[in-house]
PDB file of C-alpha atoms in Angstrom:
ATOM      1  CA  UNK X  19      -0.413 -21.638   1.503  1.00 30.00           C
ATOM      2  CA  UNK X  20       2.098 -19.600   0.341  1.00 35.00           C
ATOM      3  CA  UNK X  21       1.600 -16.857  -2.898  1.00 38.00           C
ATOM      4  CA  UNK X  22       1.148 -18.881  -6.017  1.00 34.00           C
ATOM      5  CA  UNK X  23       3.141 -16.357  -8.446  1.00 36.00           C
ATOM      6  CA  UNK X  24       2.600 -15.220 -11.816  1.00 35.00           C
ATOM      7  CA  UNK X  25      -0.792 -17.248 -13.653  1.00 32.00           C
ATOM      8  CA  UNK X  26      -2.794 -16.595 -16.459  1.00 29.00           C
ATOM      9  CA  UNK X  27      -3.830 -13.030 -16.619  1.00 37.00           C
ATOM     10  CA  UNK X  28      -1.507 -11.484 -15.075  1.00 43.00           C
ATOM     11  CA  UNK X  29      -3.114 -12.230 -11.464  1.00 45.00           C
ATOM     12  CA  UNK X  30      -1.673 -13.513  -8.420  1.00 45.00           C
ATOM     13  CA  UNK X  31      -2.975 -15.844  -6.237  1.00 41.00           C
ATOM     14  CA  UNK X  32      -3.787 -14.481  -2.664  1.00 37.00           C
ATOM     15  CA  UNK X  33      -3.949 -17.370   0.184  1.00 37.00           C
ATOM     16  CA  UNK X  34      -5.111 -17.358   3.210  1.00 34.00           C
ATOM     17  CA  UNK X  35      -1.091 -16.295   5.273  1.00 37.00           C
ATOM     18  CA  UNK X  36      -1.686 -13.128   2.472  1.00 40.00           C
ATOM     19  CA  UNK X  37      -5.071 -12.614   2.548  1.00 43.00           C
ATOM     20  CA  UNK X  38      -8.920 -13.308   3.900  1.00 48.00           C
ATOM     21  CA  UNK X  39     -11.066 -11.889   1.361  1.00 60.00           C
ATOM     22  CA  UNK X  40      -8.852 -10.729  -1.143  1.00 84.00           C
ATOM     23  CA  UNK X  41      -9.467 -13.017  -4.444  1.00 81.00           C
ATOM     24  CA  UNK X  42      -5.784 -12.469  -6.028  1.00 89.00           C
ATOM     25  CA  UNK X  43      -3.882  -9.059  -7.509  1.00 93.00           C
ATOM     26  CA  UNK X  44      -3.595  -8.026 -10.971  1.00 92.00           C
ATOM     27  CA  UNK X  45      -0.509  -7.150 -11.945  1.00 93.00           C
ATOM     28  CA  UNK X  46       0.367  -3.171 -12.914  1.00 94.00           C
ATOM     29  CA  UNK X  47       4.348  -3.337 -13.461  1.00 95.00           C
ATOM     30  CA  UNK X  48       6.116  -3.379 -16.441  1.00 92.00           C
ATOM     31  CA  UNK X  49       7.867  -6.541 -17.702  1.00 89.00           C
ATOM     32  CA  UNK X  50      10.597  -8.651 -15.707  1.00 86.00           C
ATOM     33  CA  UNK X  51      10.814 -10.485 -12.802  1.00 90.00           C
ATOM     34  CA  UNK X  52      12.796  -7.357 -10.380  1.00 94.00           C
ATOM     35  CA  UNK X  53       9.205  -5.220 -10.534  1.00 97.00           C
ATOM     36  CA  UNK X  54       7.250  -7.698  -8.165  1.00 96.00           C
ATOM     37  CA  UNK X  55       7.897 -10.921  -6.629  1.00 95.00           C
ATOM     38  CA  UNK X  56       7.534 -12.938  -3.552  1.00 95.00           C
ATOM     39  CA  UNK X  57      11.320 -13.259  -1.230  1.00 95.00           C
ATOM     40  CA  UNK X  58      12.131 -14.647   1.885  1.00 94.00           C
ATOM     41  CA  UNK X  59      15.365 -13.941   4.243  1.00 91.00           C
ATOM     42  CA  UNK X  60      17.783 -12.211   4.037  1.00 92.00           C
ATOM     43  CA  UNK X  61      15.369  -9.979   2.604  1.00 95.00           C
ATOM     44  CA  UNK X  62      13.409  -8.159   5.132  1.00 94.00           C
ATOM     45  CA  UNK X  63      10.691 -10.276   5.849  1.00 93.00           C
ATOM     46  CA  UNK X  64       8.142  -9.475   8.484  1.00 90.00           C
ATOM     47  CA  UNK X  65       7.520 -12.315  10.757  1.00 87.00           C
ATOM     48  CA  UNK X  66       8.239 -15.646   9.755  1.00 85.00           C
ATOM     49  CA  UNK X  67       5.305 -17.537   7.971  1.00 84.00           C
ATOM     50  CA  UNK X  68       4.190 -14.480   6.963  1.00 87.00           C
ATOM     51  CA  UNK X  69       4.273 -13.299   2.709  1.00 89.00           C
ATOM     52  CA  UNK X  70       6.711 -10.278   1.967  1.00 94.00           C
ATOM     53  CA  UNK X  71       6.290  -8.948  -1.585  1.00 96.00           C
ATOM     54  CA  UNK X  72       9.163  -6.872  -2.825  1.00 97.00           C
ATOM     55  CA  UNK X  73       8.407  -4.431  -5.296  1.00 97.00           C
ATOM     56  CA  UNK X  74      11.221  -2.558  -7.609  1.00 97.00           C
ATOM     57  CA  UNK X  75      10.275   0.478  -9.934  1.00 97.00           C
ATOM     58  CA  UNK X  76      12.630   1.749 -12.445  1.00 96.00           C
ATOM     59  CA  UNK X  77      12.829   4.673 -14.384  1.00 96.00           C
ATOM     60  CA  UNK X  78      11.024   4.304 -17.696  1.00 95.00           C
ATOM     61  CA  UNK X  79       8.783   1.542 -16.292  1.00 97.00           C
ATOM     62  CA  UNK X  80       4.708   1.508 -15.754  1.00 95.00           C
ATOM     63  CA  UNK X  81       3.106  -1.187 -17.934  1.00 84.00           C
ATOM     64  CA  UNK X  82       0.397  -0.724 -19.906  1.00 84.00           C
ATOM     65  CA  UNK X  83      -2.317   0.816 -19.976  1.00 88.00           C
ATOM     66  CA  UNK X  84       0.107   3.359 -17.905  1.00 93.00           C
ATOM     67  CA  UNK X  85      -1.524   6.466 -16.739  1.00 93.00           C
ATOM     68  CA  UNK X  86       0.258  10.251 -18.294  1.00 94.00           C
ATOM     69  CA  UNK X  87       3.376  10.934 -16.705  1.00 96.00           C
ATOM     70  CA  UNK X  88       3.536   8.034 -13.979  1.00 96.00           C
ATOM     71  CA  UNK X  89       5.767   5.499 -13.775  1.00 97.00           C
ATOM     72  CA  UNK X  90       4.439   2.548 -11.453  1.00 97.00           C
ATOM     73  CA  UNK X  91       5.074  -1.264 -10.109  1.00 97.00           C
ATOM     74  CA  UNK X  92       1.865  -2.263  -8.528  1.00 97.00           C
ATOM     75  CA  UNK X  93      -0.696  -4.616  -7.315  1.00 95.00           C
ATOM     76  CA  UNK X  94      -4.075  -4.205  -8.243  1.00 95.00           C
ATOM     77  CA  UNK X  95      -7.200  -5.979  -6.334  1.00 94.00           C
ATOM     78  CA  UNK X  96      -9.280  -8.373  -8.383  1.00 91.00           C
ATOM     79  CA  UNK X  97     -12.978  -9.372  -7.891  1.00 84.00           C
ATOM     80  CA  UNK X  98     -15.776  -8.163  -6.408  1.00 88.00           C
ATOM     81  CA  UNK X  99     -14.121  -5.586  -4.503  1.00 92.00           C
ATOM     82  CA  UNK X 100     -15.762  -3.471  -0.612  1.00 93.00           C
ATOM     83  CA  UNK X 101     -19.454  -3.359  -1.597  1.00 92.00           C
ATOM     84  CA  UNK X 102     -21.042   0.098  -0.007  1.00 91.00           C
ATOM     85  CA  UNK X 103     -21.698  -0.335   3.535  1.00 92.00           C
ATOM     86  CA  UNK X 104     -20.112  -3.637   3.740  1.00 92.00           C
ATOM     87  CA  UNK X 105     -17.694  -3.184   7.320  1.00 93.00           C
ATOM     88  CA  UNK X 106     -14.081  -4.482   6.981  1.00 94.00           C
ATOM     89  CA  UNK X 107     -10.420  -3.885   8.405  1.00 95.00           C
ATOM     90  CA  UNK X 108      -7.588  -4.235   6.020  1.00 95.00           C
ATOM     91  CA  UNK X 109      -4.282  -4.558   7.095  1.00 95.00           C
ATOM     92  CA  UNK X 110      -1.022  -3.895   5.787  1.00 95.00           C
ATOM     93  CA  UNK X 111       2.648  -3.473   6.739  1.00 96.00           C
ATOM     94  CA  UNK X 112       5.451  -1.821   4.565  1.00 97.00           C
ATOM     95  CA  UNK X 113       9.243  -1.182   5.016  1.00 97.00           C
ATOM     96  CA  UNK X 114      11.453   0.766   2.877  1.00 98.00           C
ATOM     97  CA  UNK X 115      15.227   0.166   2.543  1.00 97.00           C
ATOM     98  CA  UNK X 116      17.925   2.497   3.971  1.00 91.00           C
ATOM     99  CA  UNK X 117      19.338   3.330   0.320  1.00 89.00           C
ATOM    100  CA  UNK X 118      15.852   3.855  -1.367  1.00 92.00           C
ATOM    101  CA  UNK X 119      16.050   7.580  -2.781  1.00 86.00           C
ATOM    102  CA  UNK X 120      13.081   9.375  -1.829  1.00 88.00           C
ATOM    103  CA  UNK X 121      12.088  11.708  -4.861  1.00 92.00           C
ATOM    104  CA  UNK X 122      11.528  15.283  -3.916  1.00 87.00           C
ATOM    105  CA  UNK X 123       8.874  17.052  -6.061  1.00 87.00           C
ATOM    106  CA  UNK X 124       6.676  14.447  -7.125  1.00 92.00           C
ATOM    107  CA  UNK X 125       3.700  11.728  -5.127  1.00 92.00           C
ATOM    108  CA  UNK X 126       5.122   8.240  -4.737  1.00 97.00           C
ATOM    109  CA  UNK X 127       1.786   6.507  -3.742  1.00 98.00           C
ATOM    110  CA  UNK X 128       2.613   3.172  -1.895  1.00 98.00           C
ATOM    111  CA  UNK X 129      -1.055   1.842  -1.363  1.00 98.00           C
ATOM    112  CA  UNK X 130      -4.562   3.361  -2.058  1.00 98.00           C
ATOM    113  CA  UNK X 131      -8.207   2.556  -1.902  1.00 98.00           C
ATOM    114  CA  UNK X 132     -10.179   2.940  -4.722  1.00 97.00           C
ATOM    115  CA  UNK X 133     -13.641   3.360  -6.072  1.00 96.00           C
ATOM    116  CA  UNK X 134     -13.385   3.004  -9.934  1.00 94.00           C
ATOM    117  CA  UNK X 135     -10.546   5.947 -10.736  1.00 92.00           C
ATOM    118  CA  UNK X 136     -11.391   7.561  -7.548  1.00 95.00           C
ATOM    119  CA  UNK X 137      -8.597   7.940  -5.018  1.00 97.00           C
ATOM    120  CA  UNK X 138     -10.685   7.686  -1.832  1.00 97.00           C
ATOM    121  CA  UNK X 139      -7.810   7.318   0.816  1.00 98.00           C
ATOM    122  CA  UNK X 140      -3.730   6.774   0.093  1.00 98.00           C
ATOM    123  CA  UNK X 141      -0.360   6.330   1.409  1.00 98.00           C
ATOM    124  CA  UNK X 142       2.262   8.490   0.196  1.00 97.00           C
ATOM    125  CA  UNK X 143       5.519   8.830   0.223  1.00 96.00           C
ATOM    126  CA  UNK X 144       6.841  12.380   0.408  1.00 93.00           C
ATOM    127  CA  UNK X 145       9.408  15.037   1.748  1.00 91.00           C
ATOM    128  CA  UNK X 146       7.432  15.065   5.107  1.00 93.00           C
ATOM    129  CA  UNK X 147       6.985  10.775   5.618  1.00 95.00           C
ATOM    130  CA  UNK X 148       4.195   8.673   5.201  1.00 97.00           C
ATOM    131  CA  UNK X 149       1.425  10.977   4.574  1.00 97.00           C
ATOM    132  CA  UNK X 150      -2.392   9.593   4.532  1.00 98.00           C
ATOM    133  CA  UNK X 151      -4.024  11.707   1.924  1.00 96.00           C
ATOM    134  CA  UNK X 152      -7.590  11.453  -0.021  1.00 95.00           C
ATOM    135  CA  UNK X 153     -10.909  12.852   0.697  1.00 94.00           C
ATOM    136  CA  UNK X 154     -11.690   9.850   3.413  1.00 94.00           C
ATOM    137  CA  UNK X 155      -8.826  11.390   5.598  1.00 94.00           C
ATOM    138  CA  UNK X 156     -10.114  14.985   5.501  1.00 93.00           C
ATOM    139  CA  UNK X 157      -6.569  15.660   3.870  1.00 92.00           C
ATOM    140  CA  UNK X 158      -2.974  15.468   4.638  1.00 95.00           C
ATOM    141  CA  UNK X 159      -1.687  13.835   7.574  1.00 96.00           C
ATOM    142  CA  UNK X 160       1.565  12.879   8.126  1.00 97.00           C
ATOM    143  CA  UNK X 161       1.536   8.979  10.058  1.00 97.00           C
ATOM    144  CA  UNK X 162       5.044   8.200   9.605  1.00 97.00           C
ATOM    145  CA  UNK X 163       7.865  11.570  10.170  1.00 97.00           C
ATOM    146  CA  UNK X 164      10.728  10.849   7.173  1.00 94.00           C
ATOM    147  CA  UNK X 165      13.462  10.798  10.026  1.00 94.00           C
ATOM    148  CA  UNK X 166      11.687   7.373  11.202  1.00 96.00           C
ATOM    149  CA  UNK X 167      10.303   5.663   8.368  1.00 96.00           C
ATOM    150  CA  UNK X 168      13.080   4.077   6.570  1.00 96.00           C
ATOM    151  CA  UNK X 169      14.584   0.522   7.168  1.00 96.00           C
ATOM    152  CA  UNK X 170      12.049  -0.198   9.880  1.00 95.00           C
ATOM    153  CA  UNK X 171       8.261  -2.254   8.928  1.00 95.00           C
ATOM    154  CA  UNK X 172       5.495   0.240   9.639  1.00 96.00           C
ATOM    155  CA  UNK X 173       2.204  -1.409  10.449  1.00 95.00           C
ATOM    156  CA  UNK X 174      -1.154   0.143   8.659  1.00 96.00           C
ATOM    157  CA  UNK X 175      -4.915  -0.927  10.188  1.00 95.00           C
ATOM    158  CA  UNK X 176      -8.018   0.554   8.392  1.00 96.00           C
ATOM    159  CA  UNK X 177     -11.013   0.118   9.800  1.00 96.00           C
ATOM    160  CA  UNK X 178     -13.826   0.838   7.077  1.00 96.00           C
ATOM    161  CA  UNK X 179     -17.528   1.260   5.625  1.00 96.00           C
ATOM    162  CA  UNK X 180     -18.139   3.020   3.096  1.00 96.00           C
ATOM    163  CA  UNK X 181     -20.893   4.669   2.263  1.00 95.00           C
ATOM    164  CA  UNK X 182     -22.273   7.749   0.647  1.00 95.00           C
ATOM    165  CA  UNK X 183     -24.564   8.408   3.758  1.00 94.00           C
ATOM    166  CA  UNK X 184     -24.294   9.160   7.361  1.00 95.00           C
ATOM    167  CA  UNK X 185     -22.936   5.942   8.632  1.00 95.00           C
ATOM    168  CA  UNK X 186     -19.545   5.769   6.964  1.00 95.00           C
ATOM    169  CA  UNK X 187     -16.612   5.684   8.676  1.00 95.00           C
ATOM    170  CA  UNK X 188     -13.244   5.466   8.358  1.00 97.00           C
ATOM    171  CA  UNK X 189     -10.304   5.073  11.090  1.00 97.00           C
ATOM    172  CA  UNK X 190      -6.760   4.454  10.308  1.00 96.00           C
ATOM    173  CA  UNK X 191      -4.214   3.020  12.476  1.00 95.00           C
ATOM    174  CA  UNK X 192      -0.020   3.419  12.087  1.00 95.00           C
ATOM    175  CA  UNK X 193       2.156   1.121  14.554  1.00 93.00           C
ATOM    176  CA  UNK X 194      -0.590   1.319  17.062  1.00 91.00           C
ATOM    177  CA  UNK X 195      -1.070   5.070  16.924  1.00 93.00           C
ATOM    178  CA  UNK X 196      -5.206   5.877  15.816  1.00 94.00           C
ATOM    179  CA  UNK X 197      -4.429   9.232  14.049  1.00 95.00           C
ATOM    180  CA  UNK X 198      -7.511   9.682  12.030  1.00 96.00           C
ATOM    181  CA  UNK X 199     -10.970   8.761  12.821  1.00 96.00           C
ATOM    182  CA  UNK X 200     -13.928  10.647  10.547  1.00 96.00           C
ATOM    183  CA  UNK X 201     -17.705   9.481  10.164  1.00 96.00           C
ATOM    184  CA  UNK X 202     -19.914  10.693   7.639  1.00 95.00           C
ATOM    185  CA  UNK X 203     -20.077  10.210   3.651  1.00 95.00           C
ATOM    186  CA  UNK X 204     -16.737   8.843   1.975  1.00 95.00           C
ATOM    187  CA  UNK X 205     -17.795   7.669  -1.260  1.00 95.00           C
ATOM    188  CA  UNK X 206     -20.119   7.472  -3.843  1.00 93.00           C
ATOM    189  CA  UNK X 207     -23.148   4.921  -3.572  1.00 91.00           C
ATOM    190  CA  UNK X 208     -23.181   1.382  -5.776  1.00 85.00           C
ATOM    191  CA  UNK X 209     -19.138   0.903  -7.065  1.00 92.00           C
ATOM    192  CA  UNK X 210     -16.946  -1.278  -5.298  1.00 95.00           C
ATOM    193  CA  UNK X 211     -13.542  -0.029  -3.322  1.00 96.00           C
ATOM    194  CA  UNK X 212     -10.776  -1.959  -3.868  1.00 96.00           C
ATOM    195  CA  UNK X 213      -6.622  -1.751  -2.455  1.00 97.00           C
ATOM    196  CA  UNK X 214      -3.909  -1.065  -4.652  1.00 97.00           C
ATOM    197  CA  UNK X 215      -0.322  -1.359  -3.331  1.00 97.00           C
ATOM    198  CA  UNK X 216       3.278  -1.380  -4.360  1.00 98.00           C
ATOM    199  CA  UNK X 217       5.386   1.703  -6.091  1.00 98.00           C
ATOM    200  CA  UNK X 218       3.200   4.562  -8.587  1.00 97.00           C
ATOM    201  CA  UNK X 219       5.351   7.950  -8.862  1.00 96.00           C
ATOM    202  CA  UNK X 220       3.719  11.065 -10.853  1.00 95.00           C
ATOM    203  CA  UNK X 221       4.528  13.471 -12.039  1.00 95.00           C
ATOM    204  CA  UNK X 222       7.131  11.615 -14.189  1.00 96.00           C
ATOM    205  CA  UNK X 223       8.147  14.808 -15.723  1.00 95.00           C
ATOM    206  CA  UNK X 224       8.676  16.943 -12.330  1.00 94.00           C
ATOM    207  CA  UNK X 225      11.787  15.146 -11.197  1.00 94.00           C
ATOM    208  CA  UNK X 226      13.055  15.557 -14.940  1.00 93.00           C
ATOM    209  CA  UNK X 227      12.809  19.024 -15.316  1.00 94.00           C
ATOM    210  CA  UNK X 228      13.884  19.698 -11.752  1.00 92.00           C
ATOM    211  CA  UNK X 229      17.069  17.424 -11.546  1.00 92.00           C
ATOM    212  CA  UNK X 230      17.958  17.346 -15.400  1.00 93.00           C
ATOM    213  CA  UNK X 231      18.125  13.082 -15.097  1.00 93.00           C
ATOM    214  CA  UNK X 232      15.974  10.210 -14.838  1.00 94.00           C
ATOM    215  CA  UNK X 233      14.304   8.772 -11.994  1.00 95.00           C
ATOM    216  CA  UNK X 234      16.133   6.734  -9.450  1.00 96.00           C
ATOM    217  CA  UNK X 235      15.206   2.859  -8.908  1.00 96.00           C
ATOM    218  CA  UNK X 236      12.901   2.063  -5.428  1.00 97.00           C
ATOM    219  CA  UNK X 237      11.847  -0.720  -3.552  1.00 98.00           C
ATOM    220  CA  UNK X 238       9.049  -1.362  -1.231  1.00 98.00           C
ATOM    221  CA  UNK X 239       8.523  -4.462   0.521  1.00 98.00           C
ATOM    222  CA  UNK X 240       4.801  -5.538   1.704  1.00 97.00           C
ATOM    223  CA  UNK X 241       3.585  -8.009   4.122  1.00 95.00           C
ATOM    224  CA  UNK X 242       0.701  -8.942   5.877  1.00 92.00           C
ATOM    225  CA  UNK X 243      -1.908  -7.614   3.658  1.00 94.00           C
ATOM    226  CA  UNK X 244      -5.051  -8.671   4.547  1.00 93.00           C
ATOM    227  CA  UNK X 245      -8.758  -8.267   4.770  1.00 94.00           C
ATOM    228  CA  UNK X 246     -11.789  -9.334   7.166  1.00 92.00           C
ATOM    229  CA  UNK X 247     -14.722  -8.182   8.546  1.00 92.00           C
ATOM    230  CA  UNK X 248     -13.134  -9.414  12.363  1.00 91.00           C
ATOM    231  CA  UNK X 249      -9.986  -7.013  13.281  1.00 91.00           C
ATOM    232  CA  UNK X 250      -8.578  -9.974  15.332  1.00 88.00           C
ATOM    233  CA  UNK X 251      -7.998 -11.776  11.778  1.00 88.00           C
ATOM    234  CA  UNK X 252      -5.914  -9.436  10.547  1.00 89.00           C
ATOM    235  CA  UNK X 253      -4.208  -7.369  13.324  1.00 83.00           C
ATOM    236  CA  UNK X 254      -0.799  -8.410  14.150  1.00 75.00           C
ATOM    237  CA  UNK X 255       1.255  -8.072  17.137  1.00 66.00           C
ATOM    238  CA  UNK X 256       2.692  -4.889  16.943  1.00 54.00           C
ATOM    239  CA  UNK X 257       5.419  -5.177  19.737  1.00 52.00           C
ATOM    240  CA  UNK X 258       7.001  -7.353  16.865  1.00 46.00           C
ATOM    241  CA  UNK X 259       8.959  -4.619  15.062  1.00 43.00           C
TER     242      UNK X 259
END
């Protein structure tokens, strides 16, 4: 099954070649087609079979309700959500073009878990790479160096429960690489975490004031984003690159 598009809601279907458990994505992007759709080749698509969502933020753009100062193209997870303590990997893979201008000053978040408005773990984009970042990390690490992660898919494994007790845990993956692995409390007890993924850049105003002009347009393409309680559902072959 192949992703539905746009329905009533703003939601997008999720199948099974996008996801296990995810119910479909509501949509966080301002108006027009260029902000998030579905492509095939000669796009960059990840393996064949497989959905690639491209997502384009422009200056100016966010949707409403948009958050102070951001600008942002996004999907959000509907439904239920990652009940406390449930155990699940989620799996992702993301490739930026060569020609994308990284923007210097301010957090370009390309996906996030969430519990209500909390940020529990993200991916961002900055000077350094890929950084994961969020209290479930323990910080900042850098998982991608910016000389290497352009124009090439990077492939992102979490392994998850969380929990606000002893038994969470959290371990992320990056093109095979474990680099962070914590037990321990990670969130609060009762709301559901959910994944949010595409383009959100704040602060807005940063880049202004810094570079006297606007922001410049990016893209992000997404594939493979998935969730299960088995890891063999959603890990991919990662000699595939």
């Amino acid at each position: 099954m192949r992703l539905a598009g746009l329905v009533l809601g703003g939601l997008i279907a999720a199948g099974p070649v996008l996801a296990q458990d995810f119910p479909g994505f509501a949509r966080q992007a301002a108006g027009g087609g260029h902000a998030v759709m579905e492509v095939a080749q000669p796009h960059p698509v990840r393996l064949p079979g497989v959905v690639t969502t491209r997502f384009e933020l422009r200056a100016g753009e966010c949707g409403a309700p948009c958050p102070a100062d951001t600008e942002r193209a996004e999907l959000s997870e509907a439904g239920p959500g990652i009940a406390p303590g449930t155990e699940a990997f989620t799996a992702l893979s993301l490739f930026i073009p060569r020609g994308t201008t990284a923007t210097p000053g301010i957090t370009v978040t390309l996906a996030k878990l969430v519990q209500g408005e909390r940020v529990l773990l993200a991916l961002d984009w900055r000077e350094a790479g890929l950084v994961a970042s969020g209290p479930a990390a323990g910080g900042e690490v850098v998982v991608v160096p910016a000389n290497a992660l352009t124009q090439r898919w990077h492939d992102v494994l979490i392994d998850q429960r969380w929990s606000a007790g002893a038994d969470g845990r959290l371990a992320l993956w990056v093109n095979g690489q474990r680099l962070v692995q914590r037990t321990g409390a990670n969130a609060a007890a009762g709301g559901p975490v959910r994944l949010v993924h595409g383009l959100s850049r704040a602060p807005v105003s940063a880049w202004t004031a810094r570079f006297g002009a606007r922001t410049p347009t990016q893209v992000v393409y997404f594939a493979h984003v998935r969730r299960d309680p088995d890891r063999a559902a959603v890990d991919i072959d990662l000699r595939v690159r």
